[in-house]
GROMACS .gro file of N, CA and C in nm:
model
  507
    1UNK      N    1   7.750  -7.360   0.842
    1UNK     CA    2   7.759  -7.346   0.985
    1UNK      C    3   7.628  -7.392   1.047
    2UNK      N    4   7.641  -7.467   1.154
    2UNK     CA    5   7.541  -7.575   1.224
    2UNK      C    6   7.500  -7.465   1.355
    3UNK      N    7   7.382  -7.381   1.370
    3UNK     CA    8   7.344  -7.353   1.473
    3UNK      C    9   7.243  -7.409   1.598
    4UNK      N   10   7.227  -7.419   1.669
    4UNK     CA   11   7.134  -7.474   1.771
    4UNK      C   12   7.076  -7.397   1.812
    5UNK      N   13   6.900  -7.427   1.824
    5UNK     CA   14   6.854  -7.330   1.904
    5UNK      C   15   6.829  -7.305   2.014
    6UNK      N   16   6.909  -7.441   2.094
    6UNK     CA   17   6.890  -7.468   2.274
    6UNK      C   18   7.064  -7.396   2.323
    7UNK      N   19   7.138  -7.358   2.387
    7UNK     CA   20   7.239  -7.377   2.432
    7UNK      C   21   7.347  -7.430   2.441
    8UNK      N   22   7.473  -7.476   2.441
    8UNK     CA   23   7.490  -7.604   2.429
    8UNK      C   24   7.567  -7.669   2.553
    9UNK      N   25   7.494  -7.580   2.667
    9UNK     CA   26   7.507  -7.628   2.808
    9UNK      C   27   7.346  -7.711   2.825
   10UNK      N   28   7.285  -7.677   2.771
   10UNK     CA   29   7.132  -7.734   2.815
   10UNK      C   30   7.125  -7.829   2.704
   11UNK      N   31   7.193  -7.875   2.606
   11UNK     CA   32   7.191  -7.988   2.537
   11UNK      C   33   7.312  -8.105   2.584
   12UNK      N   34   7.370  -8.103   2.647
   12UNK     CA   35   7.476  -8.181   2.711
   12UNK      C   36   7.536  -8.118   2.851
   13UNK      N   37   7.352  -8.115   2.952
   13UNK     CA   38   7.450  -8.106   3.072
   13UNK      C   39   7.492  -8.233   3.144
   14UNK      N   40   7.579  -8.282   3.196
   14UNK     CA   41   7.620  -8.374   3.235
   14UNK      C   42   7.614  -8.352   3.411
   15UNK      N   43   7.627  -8.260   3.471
   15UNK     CA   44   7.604  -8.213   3.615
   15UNK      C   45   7.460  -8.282   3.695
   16UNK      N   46   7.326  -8.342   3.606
   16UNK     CA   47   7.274  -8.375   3.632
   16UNK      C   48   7.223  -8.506   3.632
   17UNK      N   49   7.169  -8.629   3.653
   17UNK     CA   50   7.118  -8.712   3.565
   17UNK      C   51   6.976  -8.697   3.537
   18UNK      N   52   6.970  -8.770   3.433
   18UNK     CA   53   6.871  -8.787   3.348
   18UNK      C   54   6.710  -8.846   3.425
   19UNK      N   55   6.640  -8.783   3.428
   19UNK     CA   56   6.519  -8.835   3.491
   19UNK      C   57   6.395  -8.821   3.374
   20UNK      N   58   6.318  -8.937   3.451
   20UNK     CA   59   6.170  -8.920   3.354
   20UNK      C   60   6.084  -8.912   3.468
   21UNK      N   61   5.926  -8.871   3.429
   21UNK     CA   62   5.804  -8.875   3.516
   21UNK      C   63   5.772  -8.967   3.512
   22UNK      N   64   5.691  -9.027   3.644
   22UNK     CA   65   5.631  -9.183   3.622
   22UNK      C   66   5.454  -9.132   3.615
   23UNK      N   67   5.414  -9.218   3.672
   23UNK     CA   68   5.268  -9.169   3.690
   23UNK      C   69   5.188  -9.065   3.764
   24UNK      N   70   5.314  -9.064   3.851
   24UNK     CA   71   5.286  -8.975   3.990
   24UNK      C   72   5.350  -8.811   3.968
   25UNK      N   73   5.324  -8.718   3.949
   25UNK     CA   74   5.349  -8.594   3.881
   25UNK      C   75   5.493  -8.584   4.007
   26UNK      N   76   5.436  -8.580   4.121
   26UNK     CA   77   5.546  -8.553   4.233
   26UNK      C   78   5.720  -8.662   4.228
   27UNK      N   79   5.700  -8.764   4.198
   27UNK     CA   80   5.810  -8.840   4.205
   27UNK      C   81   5.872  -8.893   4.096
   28UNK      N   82   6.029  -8.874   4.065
   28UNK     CA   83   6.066  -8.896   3.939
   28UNK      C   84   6.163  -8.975   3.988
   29UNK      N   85   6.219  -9.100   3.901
   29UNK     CA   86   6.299  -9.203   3.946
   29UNK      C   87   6.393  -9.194   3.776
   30UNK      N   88   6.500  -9.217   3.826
   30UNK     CA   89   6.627  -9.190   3.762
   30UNK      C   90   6.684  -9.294   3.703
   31UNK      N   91   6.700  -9.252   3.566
   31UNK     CA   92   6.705  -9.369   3.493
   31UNK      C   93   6.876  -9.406   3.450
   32UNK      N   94   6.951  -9.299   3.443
   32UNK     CA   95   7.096  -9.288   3.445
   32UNK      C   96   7.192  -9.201   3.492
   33UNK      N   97   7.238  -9.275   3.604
   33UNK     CA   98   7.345  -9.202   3.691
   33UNK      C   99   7.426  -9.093   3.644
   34UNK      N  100   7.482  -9.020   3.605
   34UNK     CA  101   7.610  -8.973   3.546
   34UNK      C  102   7.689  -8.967   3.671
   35UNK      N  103   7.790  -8.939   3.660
   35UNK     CA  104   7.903  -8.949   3.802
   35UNK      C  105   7.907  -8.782   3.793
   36UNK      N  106   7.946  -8.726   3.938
   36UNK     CA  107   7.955  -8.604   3.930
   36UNK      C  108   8.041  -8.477   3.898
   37UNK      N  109   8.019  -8.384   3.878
   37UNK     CA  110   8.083  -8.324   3.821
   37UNK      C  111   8.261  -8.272   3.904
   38UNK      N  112   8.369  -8.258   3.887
   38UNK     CA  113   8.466  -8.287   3.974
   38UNK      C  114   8.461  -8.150   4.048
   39UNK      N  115   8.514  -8.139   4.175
   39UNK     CA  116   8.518  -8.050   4.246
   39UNK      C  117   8.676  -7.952   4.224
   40UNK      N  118   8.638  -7.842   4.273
   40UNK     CA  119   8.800  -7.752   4.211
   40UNK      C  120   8.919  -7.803   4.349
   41UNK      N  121   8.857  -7.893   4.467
   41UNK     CA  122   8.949  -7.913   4.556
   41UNK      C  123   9.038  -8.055   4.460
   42UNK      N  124   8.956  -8.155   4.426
   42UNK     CA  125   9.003  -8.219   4.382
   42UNK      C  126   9.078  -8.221   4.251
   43UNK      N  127   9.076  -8.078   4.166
   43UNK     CA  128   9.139  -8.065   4.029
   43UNK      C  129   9.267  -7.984   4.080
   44UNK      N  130   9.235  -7.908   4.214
   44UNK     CA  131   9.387  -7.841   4.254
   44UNK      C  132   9.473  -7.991   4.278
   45UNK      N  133   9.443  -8.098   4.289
   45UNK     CA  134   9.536  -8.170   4.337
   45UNK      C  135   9.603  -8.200   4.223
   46UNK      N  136   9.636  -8.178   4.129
   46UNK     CA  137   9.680  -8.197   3.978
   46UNK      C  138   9.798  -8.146   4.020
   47UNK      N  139   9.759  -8.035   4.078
   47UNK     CA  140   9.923  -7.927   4.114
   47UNK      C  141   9.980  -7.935   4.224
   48UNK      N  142   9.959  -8.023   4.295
   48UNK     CA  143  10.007  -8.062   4.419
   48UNK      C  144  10.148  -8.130   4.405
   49UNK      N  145  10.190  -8.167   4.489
   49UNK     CA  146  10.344  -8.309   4.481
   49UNK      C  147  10.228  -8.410   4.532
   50UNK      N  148  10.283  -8.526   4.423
   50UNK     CA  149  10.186  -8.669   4.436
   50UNK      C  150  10.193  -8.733   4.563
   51UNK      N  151  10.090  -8.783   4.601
   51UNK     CA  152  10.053  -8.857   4.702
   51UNK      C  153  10.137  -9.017   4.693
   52UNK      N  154  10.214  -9.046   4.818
   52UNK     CA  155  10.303  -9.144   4.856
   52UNK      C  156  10.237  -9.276   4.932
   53UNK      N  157  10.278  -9.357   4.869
   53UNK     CA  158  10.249  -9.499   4.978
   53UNK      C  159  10.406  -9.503   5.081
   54UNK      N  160  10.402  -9.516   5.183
   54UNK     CA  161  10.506  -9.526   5.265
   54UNK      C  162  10.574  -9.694   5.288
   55UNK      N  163  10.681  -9.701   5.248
   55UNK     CA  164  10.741  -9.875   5.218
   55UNK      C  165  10.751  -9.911   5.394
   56UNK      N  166  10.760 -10.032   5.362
   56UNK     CA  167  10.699 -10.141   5.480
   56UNK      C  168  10.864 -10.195   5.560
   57UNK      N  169  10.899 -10.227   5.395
   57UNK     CA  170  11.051 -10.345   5.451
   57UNK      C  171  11.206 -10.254   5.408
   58UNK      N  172  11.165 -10.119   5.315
   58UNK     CA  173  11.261 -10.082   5.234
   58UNK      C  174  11.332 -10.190   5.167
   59UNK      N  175  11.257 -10.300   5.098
   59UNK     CA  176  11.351 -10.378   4.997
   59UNK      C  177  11.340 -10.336   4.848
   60UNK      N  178  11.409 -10.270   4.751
   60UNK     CA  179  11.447 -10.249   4.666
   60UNK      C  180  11.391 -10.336   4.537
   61UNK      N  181  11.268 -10.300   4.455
   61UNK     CA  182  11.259 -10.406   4.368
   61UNK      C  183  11.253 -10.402   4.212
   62UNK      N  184  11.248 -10.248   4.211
   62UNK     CA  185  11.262 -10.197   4.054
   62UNK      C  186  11.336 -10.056   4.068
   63UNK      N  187  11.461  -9.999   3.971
   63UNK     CA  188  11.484  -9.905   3.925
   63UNK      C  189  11.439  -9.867   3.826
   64UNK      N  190  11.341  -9.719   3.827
   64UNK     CA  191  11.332  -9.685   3.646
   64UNK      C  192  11.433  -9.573   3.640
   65UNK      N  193  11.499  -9.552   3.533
   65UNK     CA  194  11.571  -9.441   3.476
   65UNK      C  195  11.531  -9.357   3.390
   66UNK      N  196  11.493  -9.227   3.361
   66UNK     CA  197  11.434  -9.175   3.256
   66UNK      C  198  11.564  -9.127   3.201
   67UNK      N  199  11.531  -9.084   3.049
   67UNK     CA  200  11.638  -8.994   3.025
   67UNK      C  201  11.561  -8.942   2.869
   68UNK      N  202  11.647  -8.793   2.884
   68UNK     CA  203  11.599  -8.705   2.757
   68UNK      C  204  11.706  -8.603   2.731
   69UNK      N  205  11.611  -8.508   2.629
   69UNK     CA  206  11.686  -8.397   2.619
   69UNK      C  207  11.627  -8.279   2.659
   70UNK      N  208  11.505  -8.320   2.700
   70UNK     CA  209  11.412  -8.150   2.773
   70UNK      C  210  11.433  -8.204   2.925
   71UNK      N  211  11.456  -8.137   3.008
   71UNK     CA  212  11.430  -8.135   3.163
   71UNK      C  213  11.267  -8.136   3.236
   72UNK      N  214  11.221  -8.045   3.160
   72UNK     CA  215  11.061  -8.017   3.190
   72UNK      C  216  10.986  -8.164   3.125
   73UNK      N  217  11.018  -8.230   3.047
   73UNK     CA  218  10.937  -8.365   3.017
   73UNK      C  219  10.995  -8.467   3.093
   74UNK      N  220  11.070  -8.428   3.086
   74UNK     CA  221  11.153  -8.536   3.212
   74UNK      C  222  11.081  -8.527   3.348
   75UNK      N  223  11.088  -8.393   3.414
   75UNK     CA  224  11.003  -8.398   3.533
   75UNK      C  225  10.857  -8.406   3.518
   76UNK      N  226  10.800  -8.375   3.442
   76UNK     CA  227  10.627  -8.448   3.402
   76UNK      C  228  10.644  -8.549   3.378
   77UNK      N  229  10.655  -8.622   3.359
   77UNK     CA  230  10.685  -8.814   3.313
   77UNK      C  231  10.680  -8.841   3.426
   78UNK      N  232  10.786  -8.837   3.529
   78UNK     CA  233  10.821  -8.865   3.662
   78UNK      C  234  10.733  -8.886   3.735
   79UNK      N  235  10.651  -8.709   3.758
   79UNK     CA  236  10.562  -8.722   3.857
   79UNK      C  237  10.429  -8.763   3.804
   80UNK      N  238  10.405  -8.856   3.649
   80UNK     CA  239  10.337  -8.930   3.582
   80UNK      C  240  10.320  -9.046   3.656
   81UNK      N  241  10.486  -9.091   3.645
   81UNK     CA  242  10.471  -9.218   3.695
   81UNK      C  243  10.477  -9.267   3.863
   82UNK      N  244  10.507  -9.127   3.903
   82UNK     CA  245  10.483  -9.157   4.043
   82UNK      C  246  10.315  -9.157   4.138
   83UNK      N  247  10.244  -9.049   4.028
   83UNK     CA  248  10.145  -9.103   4.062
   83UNK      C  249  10.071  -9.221   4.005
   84UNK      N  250  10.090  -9.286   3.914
   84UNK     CA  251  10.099  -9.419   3.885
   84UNK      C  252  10.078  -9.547   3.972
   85UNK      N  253  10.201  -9.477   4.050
   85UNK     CA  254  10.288  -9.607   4.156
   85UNK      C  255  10.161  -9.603   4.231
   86UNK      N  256  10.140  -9.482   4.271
   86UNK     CA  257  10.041  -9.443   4.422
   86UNK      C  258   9.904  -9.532   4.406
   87UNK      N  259   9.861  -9.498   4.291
   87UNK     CA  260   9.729  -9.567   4.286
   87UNK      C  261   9.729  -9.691   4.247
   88UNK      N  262   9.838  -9.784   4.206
   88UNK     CA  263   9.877  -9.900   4.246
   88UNK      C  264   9.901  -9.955   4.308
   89UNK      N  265   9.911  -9.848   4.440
   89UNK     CA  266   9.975  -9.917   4.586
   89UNK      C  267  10.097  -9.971   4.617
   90UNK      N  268  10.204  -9.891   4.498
   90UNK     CA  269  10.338  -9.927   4.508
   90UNK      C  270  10.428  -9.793   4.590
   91UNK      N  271  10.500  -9.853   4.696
   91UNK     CA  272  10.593  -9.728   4.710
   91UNK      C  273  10.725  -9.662   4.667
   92UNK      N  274  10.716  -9.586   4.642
   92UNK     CA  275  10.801  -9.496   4.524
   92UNK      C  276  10.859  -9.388   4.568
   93UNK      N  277  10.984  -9.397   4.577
   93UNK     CA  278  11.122  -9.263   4.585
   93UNK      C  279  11.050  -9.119   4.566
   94UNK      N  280  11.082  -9.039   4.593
   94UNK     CA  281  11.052  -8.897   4.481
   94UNK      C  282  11.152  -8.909   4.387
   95UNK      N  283  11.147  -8.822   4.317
   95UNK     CA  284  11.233  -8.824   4.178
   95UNK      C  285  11.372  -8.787   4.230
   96UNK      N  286  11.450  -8.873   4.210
   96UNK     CA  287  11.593  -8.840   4.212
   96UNK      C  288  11.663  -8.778   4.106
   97UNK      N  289  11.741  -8.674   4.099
   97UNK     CA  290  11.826  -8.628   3.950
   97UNK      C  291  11.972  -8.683   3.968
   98UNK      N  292  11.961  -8.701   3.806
   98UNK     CA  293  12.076  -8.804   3.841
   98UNK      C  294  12.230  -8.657   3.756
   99UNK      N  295  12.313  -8.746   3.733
   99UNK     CA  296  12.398  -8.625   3.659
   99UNK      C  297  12.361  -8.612   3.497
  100UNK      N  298  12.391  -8.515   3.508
  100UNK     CA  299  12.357  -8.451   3.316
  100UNK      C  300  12.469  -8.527   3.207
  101UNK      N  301  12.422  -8.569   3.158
  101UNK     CA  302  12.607  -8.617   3.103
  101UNK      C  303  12.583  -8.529   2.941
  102UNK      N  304  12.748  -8.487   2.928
  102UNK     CA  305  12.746  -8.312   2.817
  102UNK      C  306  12.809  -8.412   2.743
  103UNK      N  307  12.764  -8.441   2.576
  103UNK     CA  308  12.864  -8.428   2.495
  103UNK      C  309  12.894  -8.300   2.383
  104UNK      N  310  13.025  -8.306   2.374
  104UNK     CA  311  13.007  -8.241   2.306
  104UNK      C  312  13.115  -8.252   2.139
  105UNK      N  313  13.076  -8.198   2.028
  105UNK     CA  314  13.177  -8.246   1.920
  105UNK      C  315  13.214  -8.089   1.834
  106UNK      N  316  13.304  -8.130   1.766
  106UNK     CA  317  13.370  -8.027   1.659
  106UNK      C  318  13.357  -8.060   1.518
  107UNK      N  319  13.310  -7.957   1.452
  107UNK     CA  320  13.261  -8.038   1.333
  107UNK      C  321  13.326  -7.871   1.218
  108UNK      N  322  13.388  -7.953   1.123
  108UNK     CA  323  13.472  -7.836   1.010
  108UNK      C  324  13.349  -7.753   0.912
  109UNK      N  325  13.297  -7.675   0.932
  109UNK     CA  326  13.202  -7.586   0.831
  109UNK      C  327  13.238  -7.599   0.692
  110UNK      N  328  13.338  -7.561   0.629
  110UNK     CA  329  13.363  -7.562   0.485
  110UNK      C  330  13.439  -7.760   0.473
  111UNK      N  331  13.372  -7.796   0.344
  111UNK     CA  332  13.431  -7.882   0.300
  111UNK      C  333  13.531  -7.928   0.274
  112UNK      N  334  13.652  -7.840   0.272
  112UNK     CA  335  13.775  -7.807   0.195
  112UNK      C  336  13.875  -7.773   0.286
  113UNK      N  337  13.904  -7.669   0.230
  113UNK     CA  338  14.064  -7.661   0.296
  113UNK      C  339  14.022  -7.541   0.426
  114UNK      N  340  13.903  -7.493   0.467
  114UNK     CA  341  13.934  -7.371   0.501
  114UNK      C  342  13.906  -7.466   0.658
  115UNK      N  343  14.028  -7.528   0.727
  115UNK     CA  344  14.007  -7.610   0.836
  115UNK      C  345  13.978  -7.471   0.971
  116UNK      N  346  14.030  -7.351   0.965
  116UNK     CA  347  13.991  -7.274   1.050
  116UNK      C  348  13.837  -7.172   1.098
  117UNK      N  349  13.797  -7.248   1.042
  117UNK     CA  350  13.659  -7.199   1.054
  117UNK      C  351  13.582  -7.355   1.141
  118UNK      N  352  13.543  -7.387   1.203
  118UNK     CA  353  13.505  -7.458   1.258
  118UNK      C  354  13.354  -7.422   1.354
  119UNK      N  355  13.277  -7.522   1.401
  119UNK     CA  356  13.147  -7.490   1.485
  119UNK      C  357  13.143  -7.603   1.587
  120UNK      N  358  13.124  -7.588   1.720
  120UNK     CA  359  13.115  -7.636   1.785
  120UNK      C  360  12.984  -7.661   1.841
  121UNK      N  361  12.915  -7.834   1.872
  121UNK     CA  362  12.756  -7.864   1.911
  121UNK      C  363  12.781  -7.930   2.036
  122UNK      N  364  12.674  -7.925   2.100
  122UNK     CA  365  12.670  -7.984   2.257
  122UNK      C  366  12.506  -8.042   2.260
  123UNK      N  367  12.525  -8.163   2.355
  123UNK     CA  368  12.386  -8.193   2.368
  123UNK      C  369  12.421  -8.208   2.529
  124UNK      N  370  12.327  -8.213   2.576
  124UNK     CA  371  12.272  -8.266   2.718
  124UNK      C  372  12.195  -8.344   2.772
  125UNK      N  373  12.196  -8.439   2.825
  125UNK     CA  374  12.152  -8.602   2.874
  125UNK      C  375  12.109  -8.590   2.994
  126UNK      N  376  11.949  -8.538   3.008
  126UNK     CA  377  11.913  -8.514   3.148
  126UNK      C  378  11.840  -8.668   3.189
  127UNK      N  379  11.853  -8.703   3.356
  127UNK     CA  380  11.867  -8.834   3.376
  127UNK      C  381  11.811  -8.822   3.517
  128UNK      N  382  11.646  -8.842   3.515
  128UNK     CA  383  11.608  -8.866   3.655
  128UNK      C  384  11.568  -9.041   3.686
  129UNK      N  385  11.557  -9.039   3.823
  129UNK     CA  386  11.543  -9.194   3.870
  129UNK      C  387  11.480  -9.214   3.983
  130UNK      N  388  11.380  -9.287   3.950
  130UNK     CA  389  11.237  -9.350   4.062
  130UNK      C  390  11.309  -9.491   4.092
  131UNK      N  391  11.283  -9.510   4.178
  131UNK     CA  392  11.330  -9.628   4.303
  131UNK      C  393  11.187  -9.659   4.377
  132UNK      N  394  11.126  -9.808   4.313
  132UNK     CA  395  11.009  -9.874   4.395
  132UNK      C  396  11.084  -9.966   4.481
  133UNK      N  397  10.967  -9.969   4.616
  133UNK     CA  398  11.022 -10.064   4.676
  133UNK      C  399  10.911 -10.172   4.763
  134UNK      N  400  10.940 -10.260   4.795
  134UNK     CA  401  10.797 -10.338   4.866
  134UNK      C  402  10.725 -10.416   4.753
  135UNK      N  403  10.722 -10.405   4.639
  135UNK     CA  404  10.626 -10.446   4.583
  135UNK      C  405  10.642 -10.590   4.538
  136UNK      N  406  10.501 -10.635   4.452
  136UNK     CA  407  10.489 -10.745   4.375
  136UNK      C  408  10.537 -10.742   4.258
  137UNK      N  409  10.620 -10.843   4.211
  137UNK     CA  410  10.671 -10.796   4.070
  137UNK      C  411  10.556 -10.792   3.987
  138UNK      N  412  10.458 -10.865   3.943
  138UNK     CA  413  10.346 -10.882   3.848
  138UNK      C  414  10.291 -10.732   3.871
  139UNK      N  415  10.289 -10.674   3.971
  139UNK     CA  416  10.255 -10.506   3.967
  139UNK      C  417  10.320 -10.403   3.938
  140UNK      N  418  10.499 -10.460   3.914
  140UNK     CA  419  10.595 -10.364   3.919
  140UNK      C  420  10.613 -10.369   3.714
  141UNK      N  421  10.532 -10.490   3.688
  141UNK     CA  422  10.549 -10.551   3.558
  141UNK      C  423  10.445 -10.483   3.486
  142UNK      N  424  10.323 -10.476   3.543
  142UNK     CA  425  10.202 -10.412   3.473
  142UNK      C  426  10.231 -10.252   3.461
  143UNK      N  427  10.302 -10.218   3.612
  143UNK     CA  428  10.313 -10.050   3.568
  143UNK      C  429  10.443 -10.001   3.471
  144UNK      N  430  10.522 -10.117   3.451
  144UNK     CA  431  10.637 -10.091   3.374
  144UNK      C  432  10.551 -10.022   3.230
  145UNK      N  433  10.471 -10.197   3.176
  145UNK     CA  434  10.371 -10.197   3.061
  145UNK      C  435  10.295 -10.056   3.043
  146UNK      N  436  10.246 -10.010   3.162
  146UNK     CA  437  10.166  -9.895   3.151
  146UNK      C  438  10.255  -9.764   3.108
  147UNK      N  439  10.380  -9.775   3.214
  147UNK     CA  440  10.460  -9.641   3.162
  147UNK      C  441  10.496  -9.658   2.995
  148UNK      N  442  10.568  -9.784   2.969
  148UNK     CA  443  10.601  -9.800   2.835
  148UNK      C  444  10.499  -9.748   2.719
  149UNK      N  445  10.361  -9.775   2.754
  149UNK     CA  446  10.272  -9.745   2.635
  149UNK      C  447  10.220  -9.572   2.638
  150UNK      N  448  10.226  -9.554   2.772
  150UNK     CA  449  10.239  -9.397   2.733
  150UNK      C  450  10.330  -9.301   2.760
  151UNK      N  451  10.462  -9.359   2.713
  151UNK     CA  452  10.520  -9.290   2.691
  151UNK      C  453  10.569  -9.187   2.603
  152UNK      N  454  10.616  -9.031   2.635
  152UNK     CA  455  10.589  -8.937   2.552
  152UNK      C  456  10.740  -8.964   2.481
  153UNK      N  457  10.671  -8.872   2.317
  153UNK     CA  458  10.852  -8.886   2.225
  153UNK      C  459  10.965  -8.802   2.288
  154UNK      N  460  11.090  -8.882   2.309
  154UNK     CA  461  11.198  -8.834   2.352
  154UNK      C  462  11.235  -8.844   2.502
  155UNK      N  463  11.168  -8.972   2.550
  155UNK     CA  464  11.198  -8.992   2.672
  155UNK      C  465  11.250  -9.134   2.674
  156UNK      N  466  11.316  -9.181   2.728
  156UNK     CA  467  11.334  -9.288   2.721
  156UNK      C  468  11.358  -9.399   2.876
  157UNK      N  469  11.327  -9.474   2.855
  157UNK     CA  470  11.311  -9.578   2.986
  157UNK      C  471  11.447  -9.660   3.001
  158UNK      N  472  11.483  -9.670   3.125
  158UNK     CA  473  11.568  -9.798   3.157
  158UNK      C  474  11.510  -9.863   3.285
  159UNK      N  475  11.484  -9.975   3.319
  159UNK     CA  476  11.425 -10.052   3.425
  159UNK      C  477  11.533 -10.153   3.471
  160UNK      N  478  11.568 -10.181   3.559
  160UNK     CA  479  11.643 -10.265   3.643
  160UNK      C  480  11.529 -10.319   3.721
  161UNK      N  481  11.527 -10.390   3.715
  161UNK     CA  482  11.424 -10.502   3.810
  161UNK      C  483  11.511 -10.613   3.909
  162UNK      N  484  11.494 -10.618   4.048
  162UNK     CA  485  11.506 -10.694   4.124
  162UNK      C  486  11.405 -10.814   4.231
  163UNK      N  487  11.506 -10.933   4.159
  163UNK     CA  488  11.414 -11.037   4.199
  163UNK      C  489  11.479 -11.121   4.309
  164UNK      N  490  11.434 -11.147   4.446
  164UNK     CA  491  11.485 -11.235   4.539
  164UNK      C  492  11.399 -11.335   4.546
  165UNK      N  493  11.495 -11.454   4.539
  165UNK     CA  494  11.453 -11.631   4.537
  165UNK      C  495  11.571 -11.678   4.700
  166UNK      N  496  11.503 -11.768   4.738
  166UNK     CA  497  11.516 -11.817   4.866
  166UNK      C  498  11.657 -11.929   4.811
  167UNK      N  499  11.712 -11.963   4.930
  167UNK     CA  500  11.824 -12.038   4.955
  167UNK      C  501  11.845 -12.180   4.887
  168UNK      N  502  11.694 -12.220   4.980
  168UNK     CA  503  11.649 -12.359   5.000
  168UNK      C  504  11.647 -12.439   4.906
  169UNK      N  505  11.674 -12.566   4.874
  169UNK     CA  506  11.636 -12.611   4.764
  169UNK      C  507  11.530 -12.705   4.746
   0.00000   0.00000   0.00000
């Protein structure tokens, strides 16, 4: 076991930056910034409902679809990717729920003959849906990329993308 004999707030405070003395006992000039430490107004916003860009034309240019089997990862993903959108400057639906779709099957317990004994399984197909609109596709393309790579196990993506091309030839 590794003890220290400083603290180990006073060996890695980060709240401050780093200064040295120069020649002058009174004035010390700073040799590395650290960024500051976050404020509790800005960590309550974690728990807030995400901040919205408001659409311009309402034109329709990507559907995502989530779908799972937990409800609660389903709605964290969502409001993942909705704040996503925000700081991309894309505008984005709130989460729509879509319908649950139930299957369900019958399956015989004993191998053999004893057909009256039976067990019945059900799953559930929970299915929410973000609707961007206004945007650039090359931005609707990068945040696709972004949701795709962090996405958590057991969620799954569907994207509909809409593209309008002019008349003219």
């Amino acid at each position: 076991m590794i003890r220290h004999s400083r603290p180990f707030s006073k060996l890695f405070n980060l709240a401050r930056p780093y200064t040295t003395k120069t020649t002058e006992a009174t004035e010390t000039s700073k040799i590395l910034e650290l960024p500051k430490a976050t404020e509790p107004q800005e960590l309550s916003q974690v728990f807030e409902v995400p901040k919205r860009v408001s659409p311009t034309h309402d034109i329709p240019v990507c559907n995502l679809q989530f779908r799972g089997y937990l409800p609660q990862q389903l709605d964290f993903y969502a409001d993942f990717a909705r704040r996503a959108a925000y700081h991309l400057g894309m505008p984005c639906s709130g989460t729509i729920p879509l319908p649950t779709q139930t299957s369900r099957w019958t399956v015989i317990k004993s191998p053999f003959v004893h057909k009256k004994s039976q067990e019945n399984f059900e799953r559930k197909t929970h299915k929410r849906l973000l609707q961007i609109k206004d945007a650039h596709p090359e931005v609707v393309d990068r945040w696709l990329k972004y949701l795709t790579m962090n996405a958590p196990a057991g969620v799954g993506l569907r994207a509909t993308k809409f593209e309008f091309e002019s008349l003219a030839k």
